[in-house]
Amino acid sequence: MGKFIEAGGIRQHVRTWGPIDGTPVLLVHGNCSSGGYWEPFVRDHLGGDATELRIVAPDLRGYGDTDTAPVDATRGLRDFADDLDGLLGAEGVFGSEAPVVVVGHSMGCGVAMQFAIDHADRVAGLVLTAPVSPYGFGGTKDLEGTPTTPDFAGTGGGTANPDFVARLDAADRSGDEQTSPRAVLRSAYVADADIFGADEEAMLDTVLSTATGVDNYPGDSAPSDNWPMVGPGERGVLNTMSPKWFSVAEDLVALEPKPPVEWLWGTADAIVSDTSLFDLAYLGQLGVVPGWPGAEACPPQPMVGQTRAVLERYAAAGGRFTETRLEGCGHSPHVERPDTVVEALHRLTSGRP
């Protein structure tokens, strides 16, 4: 199912299902993951579509078996989006130049947004599951994405937990420490730690496939005079999502043509929420990170509210979106509520409103 394709100047590893001339669907994974994070979803819930859909799930650069190419964070998520552009034009991926339905997860939704902005005519629809805000991750304080500080303090590569990074680098498969990749997978990626079942080891493999370092995860950082005294650097993954480099709300609203959007989010998401446990402002409010300057200066980022506000503007400008709120669902709707994600995907591949 997996194969290597030279595209976009790097060797990309992709998983494919279905006939090459089927309706094209592109699955884009999130951070600290790989295309393999989609495998149980496709295997168990899209098997009946095997004769109708052409499903492609690449490993992004620095993840899975794709080349560990450097990530230029000053381009936001565009390095990843450009890789997708190269992949779509490669032989043996899709059988036509028909627009694709792009299904993103977490950071992968930001990649999908950037790809749609750059190649609107190639996107038939967007399924955004637990998406990073159109204003990036951290460092903004209202529905308009206003920065909390001029230098976007509290975002980027310096916000990663160094012990988690070290355990990634060591391919630690233990689950004893809270910062171990297995513990993070079980506590942050999903609301119910037992949901992975027999697939847990394979899902842990996707997390451990993350390339570490300043050019990949988490990236570099810069000192700041503002709390928490660290700001975004210019290299690596976490910096790509800093609002200093990734803020696509205006471009998304102005997009033409406007593909229909399906947005799914879980009320128990620990990563992307208005009370994210990965947002230093929220951790400061909880007293976990000392020195927090208070709610007026540095409130938690309203991530869900920002996405809704941008999509409402998108609709007012002539687009269409459907919001699906998943009660009790964590950060992985395609793992935790796969049938609902399949329904959203089918609405786009069938052209139904």
XYZ file of C-alpha atoms in Angstrom:
353
model
C 0.000 0.000 0.000
C 2.921 2.338 0.660
C 5.268 3.548 -2.069
C 7.862 6.239 -2.666
C 7.408 9.029 -5.184
C 9.899 11.712 -6.150
C 7.843 14.887 -6.064
C 8.387 18.489 -5.049
C 12.137 17.957 -4.869
C 11.959 15.288 -2.149
C 11.171 11.589 -1.869
C 7.657 11.296 -0.466
C 6.150 8.165 1.041
C 2.443 7.720 0.271
C -0.261 5.187 1.030
C -2.910 4.662 -1.641
C -6.224 2.868 -1.789
C -8.782 2.398 -4.552
C -8.620 2.707 -8.329
C -6.428 5.424 -9.733
C -9.386 6.834 -11.688
C -11.633 6.997 -8.590
C -12.874 10.232 -7.013
C -9.693 11.806 -5.608
C -9.398 12.160 -1.831
C -6.245 13.433 -0.122
C -5.709 12.740 3.613
C -3.291 15.123 5.367
C -2.066 14.111 8.804
C -1.245 16.356 11.732
C 1.828 17.122 13.802
C 3.760 14.305 15.505
C 2.002 11.791 13.290
C 2.191 10.365 9.761
C -0.025 9.099 6.968
C -0.246 5.867 8.943
C -2.510 7.622 11.451
C -5.254 7.337 8.801
C -4.849 3.601 8.187
C -7.457 2.221 10.628
C -9.945 4.855 9.436
C -9.549 3.823 5.803
C -9.353 0.102 6.556
C -12.393 -0.080 8.828
C -14.628 2.709 7.539
C -13.849 3.414 3.890
C -13.399 -0.156 2.685
C -16.802 -0.093 1.023
C -15.683 2.874 -1.066
C -12.711 0.998 -2.513
C -14.161 0.961 -6.023
C -15.271 4.603 -6.009
C -12.608 6.638 -4.211
C -8.915 7.098 -4.900
C -7.524 7.745 -1.425
C -3.986 9.044 -0.967
C -2.335 9.604 2.433
C 1.199 11.009 2.233
C 3.738 11.342 5.010
C 4.625 15.023 5.231
C 8.296 15.998 5.162
C 9.990 15.016 8.403
C 7.345 12.428 9.275
C 6.920 8.745 8.537
C 9.158 7.550 5.715
C 9.227 10.788 3.704
C 12.571 12.584 3.499
C 13.608 14.565 6.556
C 13.734 17.772 4.562
C 14.083 21.088 6.419
C 11.032 23.230 7.116
C 11.230 26.974 6.469
C 8.846 28.365 9.071
C 8.881 31.869 7.585
C 6.639 30.406 4.864
C 4.099 29.232 7.418
C 2.813 25.805 6.363
C 3.589 26.423 2.694
C 6.541 24.003 2.510
C 4.102 21.192 3.285
C 1.460 22.581 0.922
C 4.022 22.837 -1.890
C 4.954 19.198 -1.311
C 1.300 18.255 -1.791
C 1.215 20.260 -4.999
C 4.197 18.326 -6.307
C 2.659 15.039 -5.238
C -0.647 15.688 -7.019
C 1.205 16.189 -10.268
C 3.274 13.018 -9.970
C 2.594 9.919 -12.011
C 0.754 7.118 -10.259
C -0.932 9.218 -7.575
C -4.223 10.359 -9.094
C -5.464 9.346 -12.517
C -6.691 12.781 -13.550
C -6.386 16.453 -12.748
C -9.874 16.509 -11.234
C -10.145 18.618 -8.069
C -9.510 16.690 -4.859
C -11.392 16.558 -1.586
C -8.769 17.319 1.041
C -9.293 15.861 4.517
C -7.025 17.364 7.148
C -6.328 16.596 10.777
C -5.016 19.208 13.209
C -1.921 20.832 11.648
C -2.865 19.025 8.438
C -5.945 21.253 8.249
C -3.674 24.283 8.178
C -1.727 22.640 5.360
C -5.044 21.988 3.587
C -6.101 25.630 4.020
C -2.789 26.839 2.598
C -3.032 24.417 -0.309
C -6.570 25.627 -1.077
C -5.462 29.255 -0.947
C -2.616 28.579 -3.364
C -4.511 26.158 -5.630
C -8.221 26.893 -5.254
C -9.113 25.352 -8.601
C -7.643 22.005 -7.503
C -9.783 21.630 -4.361
C -13.310 20.196 -4.558
C -13.912 20.417 -0.815
C -12.252 20.624 2.596
C -12.913 18.362 5.573
C -11.298 20.001 8.603
C -11.073 17.742 11.666
C -9.796 19.356 14.885
C -8.190 22.115 12.789
C -5.488 24.513 13.879
C -7.013 27.993 13.934
C -6.696 30.086 10.756
C -4.784 32.482 13.035
C -2.210 29.852 13.996
C -1.482 28.267 17.363
C -1.127 30.426 20.465
C -0.333 34.092 20.879
C -3.674 35.639 19.864
C -6.438 36.849 22.141
C -9.731 37.425 20.336
C -11.905 36.293 17.441
C -10.048 38.660 15.091
C -6.687 37.020 15.849
C -5.136 40.065 17.545
C -1.630 39.188 18.808
C -1.100 39.273 22.557
C 2.378 40.788 22.027
C 4.129 42.391 19.035
C 6.707 39.576 18.884
C 4.184 36.709 19.240
C 5.695 35.566 22.543
C 4.594 32.168 23.785
C 4.459 30.568 20.347
C 6.777 28.458 18.222
C 9.579 25.999 18.810
C 10.463 27.143 22.307
C 7.071 26.113 23.656
C 7.669 22.370 23.218
C 8.295 20.223 26.272
C 12.006 19.304 26.038
C 11.508 15.946 27.745
C 8.859 14.961 25.203
C 11.247 15.956 22.393
C 14.049 13.927 23.954
C 11.783 10.892 24.282
C 10.734 11.246 20.638
C 14.380 11.353 19.645
C 15.081 8.244 21.733
C 12.068 6.371 20.256
C 10.781 5.828 23.797
C 7.891 3.333 23.777
C 7.318 3.349 27.531
C 4.231 4.904 29.017
C 5.343 5.528 32.570
C 6.047 9.255 32.342
C 3.475 11.913 31.463
C 5.812 13.282 28.792
C 6.378 9.947 27.051
C 5.036 9.741 23.473
C 2.731 6.855 24.449
C 1.278 8.810 27.369
C 0.766 11.876 25.169
C -0.892 9.746 22.482
C -3.281 8.255 25.020
C -4.039 11.462 26.927
C -3.962 14.216 24.289
C -4.760 12.660 20.919
C -8.025 11.086 22.083
C -10.476 11.450 24.964
C -10.678 7.700 25.666
C -7.260 6.080 26.002
C -8.623 2.659 25.068
C -10.019 3.746 21.697
C -6.921 2.606 19.779
C -7.273 -1.020 20.863
C -5.033 -3.342 18.869
C -3.867 -0.407 16.704
C -2.111 1.400 19.556
C 1.407 0.222 18.685
C 0.965 1.227 15.048
C -0.405 4.613 16.109
C 2.553 5.082 18.441
C 4.806 4.303 15.474
C 3.354 7.325 13.681
C 4.174 9.598 16.626
C 7.703 8.211 16.906
C 8.288 8.755 13.184
C 8.606 12.502 13.866
C 12.023 13.870 12.920
C 13.449 16.036 15.694
C 15.743 19.055 15.519
C 15.751 22.745 14.716
C 14.803 22.126 11.075
C 11.908 19.823 11.932
C 10.190 19.244 15.294
C 10.043 21.420 17.286
C 12.239 23.982 15.533
C 14.280 26.890 16.861
C 13.171 29.786 19.060
C 13.989 33.392 19.859
C 14.255 35.215 23.198
C 11.481 37.630 24.105
C 11.065 40.474 26.562
C 7.455 39.379 26.988
C 6.044 36.506 29.027
C 6.886 33.626 28.829
C 10.201 35.077 27.601
C 10.364 33.009 24.412
C 9.146 33.724 20.899
C 9.048 31.992 17.518
C 12.109 31.171 15.486
C 12.370 30.783 11.730
C 12.922 27.027 11.341
C 10.969 23.910 12.119
C 7.426 22.715 12.621
C 6.086 24.547 15.665
C 7.208 27.865 14.218
C 5.189 27.204 11.050
C 2.030 27.511 13.147
C 3.055 30.615 15.054
C 0.725 33.481 14.082
C 3.898 35.369 13.157
C 4.182 33.124 10.093
C 0.789 31.455 9.693
C -2.330 33.636 9.634
C -4.537 32.754 6.677
C -7.959 34.036 7.718
C -8.105 36.886 5.212
C -6.846 34.763 2.325
C -9.324 32.015 3.197
C -12.274 34.411 3.241
C -11.160 35.904 -0.093
C -10.645 32.485 -1.716
C -12.184 32.011 -5.185
C -13.679 29.658 -6.043
C -14.780 28.686 -2.550
C -14.894 24.925 -1.963
C -17.488 23.682 0.539
C -16.084 23.090 4.019
C -16.965 20.438 6.590
C -15.656 21.363 10.050
C -15.673 18.785 12.836
C -14.427 19.428 16.352
C -14.621 17.641 19.694
C -15.720 19.177 22.970
C -13.071 17.144 24.843
C -10.146 18.127 22.590
C -7.079 18.778 24.769
C -4.996 20.299 21.968
C -7.244 22.495 19.819
C -9.812 24.198 22.015
C -10.556 27.466 23.763
C -8.914 25.904 26.835
C -6.018 24.072 25.191
C -3.554 22.317 27.477
C -0.879 23.109 24.877
C -1.544 26.880 24.927
C 0.931 28.507 27.309
C -1.564 31.282 28.053
C -4.096 28.741 29.329
C -1.386 26.899 31.277
C -0.397 30.245 32.774
C -3.982 30.891 33.789
C -3.999 27.489 35.497
C -0.786 28.367 37.344
C 1.243 25.682 35.579
C 3.541 28.208 33.885
C 4.580 30.907 36.390
C 4.511 34.637 35.786
C 1.345 34.785 33.673
C 0.505 38.490 33.153
C -3.266 37.999 33.460
C -6.350 37.587 31.320
C -6.396 41.123 29.953
C -2.847 40.947 28.609
C -2.636 37.279 27.707
C -5.904 35.331 27.667
C -6.078 31.773 26.321
C -6.475 31.659 22.552
C -10.145 31.152 21.557
C -9.238 28.562 18.924
C -12.700 27.129 18.249
C -14.298 30.555 18.331
C -11.745 31.888 15.851
C -12.387 29.066 13.390
C -16.136 29.601 13.615
C -15.801 33.362 13.124
C -13.612 32.917 10.036
C -15.905 30.286 8.502
C -18.923 32.515 9.126
C -17.138 35.261 7.192
C -16.311 32.680 4.516
C -20.019 31.859 4.210
C -21.003 35.538 4.161
C -18.593 36.005 1.245
C -20.329 33.287 -0.767
C -18.860 30.064 0.617
C -20.559 27.220 2.449
C -19.598 25.344 5.600
C -21.092 22.807 7.958
C -20.083 22.733 11.622
C -20.301 19.412 13.469
C -19.801 19.573 17.231
C -18.817 16.180 18.639
C -19.707 15.846 22.305
C -17.044 14.072 24.336
C -14.723 13.658 21.366
C -11.047 14.448 21.724
C -8.475 15.549 19.178
C -8.953 12.746 16.620
C -12.486 12.703 15.170
C -11.537 10.184 12.474
C -10.442 7.782 15.241
C -13.159 8.570 17.783
C -16.148 9.398 15.559
C -15.184 7.825 12.221
C -18.747 7.352 10.950
C -19.414 11.083 11.302
C -16.228 11.919 9.404
C -17.227 9.456 6.667
C -20.622 11.171 6.374
C -18.926 14.558 6.016
C -16.554 13.169 3.385
C -19.430 11.625 1.441
C -21.311 14.909 1.410
C -18.387 16.411 -0.490
C -17.495 13.503 -2.761
C -21.141 13.095 -3.764
C -21.724 16.807 -4.221
C -24.640 16.814 -1.776
C -25.204 19.913 0.398
